[in-house]
Coordinates of N, CA and C in Angstrom, one line a residue:
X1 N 2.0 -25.1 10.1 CA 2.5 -24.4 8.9 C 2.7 -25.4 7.8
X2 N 2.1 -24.7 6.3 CA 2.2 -25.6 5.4 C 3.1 -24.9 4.2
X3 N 4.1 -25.8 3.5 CA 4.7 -25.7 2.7 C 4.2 -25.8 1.1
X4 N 4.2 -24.7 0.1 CA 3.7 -25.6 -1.6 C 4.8 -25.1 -2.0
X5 N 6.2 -25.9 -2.1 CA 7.5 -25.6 -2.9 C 7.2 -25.6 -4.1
X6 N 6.2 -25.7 -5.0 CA 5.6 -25.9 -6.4 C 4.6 -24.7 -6.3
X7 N 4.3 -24.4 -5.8 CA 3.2 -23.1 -6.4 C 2.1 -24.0 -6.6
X8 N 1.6 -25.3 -6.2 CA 0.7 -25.9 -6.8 C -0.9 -24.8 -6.0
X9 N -0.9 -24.6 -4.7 CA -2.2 -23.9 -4.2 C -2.4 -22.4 -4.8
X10 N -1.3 -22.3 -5.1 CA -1.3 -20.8 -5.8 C -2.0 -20.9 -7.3
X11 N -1.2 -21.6 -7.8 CA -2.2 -21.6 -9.2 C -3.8 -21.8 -9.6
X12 N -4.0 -22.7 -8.8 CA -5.4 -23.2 -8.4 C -6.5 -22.0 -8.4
X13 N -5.8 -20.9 -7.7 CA -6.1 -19.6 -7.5 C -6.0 -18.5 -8.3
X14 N -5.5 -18.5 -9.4 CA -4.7 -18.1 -10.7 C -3.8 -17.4 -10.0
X15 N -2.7 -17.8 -10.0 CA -1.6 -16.6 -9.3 C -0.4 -17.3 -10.2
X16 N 0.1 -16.4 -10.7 CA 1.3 -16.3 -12.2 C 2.2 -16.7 -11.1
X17 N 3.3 -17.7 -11.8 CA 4.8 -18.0 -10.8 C 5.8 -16.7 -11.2
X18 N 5.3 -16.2 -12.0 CA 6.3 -14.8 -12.1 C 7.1 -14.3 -13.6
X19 N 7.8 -13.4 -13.5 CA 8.6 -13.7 -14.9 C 9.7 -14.8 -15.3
X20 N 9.7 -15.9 -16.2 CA 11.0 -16.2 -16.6 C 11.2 -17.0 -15.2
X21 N 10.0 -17.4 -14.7 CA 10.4 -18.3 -13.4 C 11.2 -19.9 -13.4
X22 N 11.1 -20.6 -14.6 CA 11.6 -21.7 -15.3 C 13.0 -21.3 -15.4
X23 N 13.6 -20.2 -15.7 CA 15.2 -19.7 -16.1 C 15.8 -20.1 -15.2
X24 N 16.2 -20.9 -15.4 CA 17.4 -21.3 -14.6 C 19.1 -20.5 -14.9
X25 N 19.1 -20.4 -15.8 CA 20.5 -19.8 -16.5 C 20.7 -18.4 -16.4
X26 N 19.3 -17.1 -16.0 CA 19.3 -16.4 -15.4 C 19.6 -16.1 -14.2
X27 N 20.2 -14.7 -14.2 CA 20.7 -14.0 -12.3 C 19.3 -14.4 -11.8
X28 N 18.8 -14.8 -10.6 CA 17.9 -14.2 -10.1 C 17.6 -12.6 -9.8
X29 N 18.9 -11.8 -9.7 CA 18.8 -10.7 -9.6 C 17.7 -9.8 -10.7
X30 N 18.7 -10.5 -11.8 CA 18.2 -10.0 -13.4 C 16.6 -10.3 -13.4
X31 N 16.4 -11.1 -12.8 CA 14.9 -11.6 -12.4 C 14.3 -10.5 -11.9
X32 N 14.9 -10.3 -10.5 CA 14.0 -9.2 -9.4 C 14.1 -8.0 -10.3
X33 N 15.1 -7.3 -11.4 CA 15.2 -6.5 -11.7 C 13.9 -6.5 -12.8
X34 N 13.8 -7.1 -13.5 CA 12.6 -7.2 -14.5 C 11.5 -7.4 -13.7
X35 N 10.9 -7.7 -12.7 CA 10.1 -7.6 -12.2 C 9.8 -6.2 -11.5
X36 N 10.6 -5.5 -10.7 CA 10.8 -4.1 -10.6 C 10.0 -3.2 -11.9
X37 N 10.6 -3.9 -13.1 CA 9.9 -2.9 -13.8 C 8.8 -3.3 -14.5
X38 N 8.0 -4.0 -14.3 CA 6.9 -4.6 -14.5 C 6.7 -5.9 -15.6
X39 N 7.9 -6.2 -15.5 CA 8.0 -7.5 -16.5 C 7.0 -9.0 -15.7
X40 N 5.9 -9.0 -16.8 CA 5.5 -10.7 -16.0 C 4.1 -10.1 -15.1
X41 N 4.3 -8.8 -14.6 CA 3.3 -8.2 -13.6 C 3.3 -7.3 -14.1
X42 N 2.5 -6.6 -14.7 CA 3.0 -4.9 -15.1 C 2.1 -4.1 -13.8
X43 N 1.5 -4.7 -13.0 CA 0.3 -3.5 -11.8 C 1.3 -4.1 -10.7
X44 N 3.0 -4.3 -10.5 CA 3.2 -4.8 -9.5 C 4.1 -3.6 -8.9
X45 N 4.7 -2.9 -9.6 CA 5.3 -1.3 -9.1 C 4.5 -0.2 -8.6
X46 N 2.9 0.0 -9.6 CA 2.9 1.1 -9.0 C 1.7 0.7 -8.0
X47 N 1.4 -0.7 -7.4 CA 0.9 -1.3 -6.5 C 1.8 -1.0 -5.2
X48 N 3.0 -1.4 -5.3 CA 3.8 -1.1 -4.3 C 3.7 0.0 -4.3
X49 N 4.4 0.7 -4.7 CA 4.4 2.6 -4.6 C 3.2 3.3 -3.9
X50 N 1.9 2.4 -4.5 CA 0.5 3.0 -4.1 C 0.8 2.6 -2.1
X51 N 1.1 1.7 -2.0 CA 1.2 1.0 -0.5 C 2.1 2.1 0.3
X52 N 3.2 2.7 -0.1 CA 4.0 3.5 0.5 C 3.2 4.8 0.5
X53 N 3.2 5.6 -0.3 CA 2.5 6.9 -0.8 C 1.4 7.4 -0.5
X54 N 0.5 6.0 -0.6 CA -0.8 6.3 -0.7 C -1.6 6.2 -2.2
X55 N -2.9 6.5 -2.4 CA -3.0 6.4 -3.6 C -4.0 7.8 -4.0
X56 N -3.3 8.7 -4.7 CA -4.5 10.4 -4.7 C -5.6 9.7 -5.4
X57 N -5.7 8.7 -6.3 CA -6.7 8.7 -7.1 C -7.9 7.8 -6.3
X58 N -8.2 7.6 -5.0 CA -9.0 6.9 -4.9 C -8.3 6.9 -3.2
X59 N -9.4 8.0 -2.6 CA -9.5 8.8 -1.0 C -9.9 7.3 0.0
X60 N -9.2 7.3 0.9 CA -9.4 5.7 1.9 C -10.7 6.4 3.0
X61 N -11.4 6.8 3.1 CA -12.4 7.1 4.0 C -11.8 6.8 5.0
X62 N -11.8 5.2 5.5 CA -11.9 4.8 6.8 C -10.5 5.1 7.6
X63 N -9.3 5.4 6.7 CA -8.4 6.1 7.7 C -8.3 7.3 8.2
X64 N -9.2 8.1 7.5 CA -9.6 9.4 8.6 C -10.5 8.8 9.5
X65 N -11.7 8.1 9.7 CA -12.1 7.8 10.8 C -11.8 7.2 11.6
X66 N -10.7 5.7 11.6 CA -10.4 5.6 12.3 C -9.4 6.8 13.2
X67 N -8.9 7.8 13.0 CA -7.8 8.2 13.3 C -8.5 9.4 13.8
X68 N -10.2 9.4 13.8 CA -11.0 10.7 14.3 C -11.6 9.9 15.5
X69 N -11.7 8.0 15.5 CA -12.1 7.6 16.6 C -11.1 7.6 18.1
X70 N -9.9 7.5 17.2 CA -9.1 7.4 18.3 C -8.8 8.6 19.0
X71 N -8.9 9.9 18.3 CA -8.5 11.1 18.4 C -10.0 11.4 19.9
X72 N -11.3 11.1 19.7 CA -12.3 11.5 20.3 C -11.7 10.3 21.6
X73 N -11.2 9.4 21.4 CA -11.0 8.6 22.7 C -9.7 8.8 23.5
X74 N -9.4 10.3 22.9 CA -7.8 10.6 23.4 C -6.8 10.0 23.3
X75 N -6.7 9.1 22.1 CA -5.5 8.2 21.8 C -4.5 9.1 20.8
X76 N -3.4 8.6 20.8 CA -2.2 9.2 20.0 C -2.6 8.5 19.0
X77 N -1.8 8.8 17.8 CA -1.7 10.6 17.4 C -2.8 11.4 17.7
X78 N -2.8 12.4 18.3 CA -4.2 13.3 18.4 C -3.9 14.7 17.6
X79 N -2.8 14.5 16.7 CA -2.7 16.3 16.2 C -3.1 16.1 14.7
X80 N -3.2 15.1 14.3 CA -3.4 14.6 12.5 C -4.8 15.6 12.2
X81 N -6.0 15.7 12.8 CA -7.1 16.3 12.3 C -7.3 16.9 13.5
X82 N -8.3 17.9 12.9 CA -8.7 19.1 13.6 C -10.5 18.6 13.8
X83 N -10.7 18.2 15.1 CA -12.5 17.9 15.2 C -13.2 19.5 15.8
X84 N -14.2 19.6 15.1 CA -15.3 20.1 15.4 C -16.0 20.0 16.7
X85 N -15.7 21.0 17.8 CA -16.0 20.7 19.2 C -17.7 20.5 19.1
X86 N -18.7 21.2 18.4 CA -19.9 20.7 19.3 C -20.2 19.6 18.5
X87 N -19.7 19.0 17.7 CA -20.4 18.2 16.5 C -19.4 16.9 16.7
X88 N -17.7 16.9 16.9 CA -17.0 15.8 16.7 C -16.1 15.4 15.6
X89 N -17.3 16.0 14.4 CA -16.7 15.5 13.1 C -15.5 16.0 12.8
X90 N -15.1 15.7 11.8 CA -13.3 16.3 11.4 C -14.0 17.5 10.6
X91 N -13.1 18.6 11.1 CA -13.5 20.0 10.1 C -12.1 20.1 9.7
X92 N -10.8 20.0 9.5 CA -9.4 19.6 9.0 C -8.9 18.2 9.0
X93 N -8.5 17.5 7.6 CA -7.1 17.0 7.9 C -6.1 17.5 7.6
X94 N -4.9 17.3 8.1 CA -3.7 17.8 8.4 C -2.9 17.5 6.9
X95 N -3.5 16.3 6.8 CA -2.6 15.5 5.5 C -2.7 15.7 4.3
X96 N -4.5 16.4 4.6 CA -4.5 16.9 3.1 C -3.7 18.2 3.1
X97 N -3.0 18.8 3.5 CA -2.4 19.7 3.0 C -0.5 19.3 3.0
X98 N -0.4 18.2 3.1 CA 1.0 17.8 2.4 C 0.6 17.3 1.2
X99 N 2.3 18.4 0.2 CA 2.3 17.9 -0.6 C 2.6 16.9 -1.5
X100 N 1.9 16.6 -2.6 CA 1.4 15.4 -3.5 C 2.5 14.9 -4.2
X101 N 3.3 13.9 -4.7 CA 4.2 13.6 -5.2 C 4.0 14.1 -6.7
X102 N 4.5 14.5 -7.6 CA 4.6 14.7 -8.8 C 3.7 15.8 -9.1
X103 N 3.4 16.3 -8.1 CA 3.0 17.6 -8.8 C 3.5 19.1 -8.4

């Protein structure tokens, strides 16, 4: 395990040390809170939110398949989609019919 207490391999990489990271005379709190709302990162909230949620604007394919391979190999969860007995394919998912946040 390697340590960069400087951010030096980060940068190299372009990766921002954050907002107001030099502040020393600032809460750190006051920090995490402006960061929360997109201060320094503004794609850093609804990046998180997208991780929780999900994202409607842009469908993940491969988690319905994986979760149609495991379903044909009899693995749990097996109730999420509805397969197509002579074919296999998914003819339901389940998930598209929970409701969407904000709408």
């Amino acid at each position: 395990l390697m340590v960069d207490p400087l951010g030096a391999a980060g940068r190299k990489f372009g990766v921002g040390t954050g907002w107001r990271a030099d502040d020393d005379e600032m809460s750190p709190y006051l920090k995490l809170f402006g960061m929360l709302f997109g201060l320094g990162a503004w794609a850093t909230l609804p990046a998180v939110i997208g991780g929780y949620i999900g994202n409607p604007f842009a469908p993940q394919k491969w988690i319905e398949d994986a979760l149609a391979v495991g379903q044909r190999k009899n693995r749990w969860p097996d109730n999420a989609l509805e397969l197509d007995e002579a074919t296999g394919e998914v003819s339901l998912n389940k998930f598209s019919e929970l409701p969407v946040v904000g709408e």
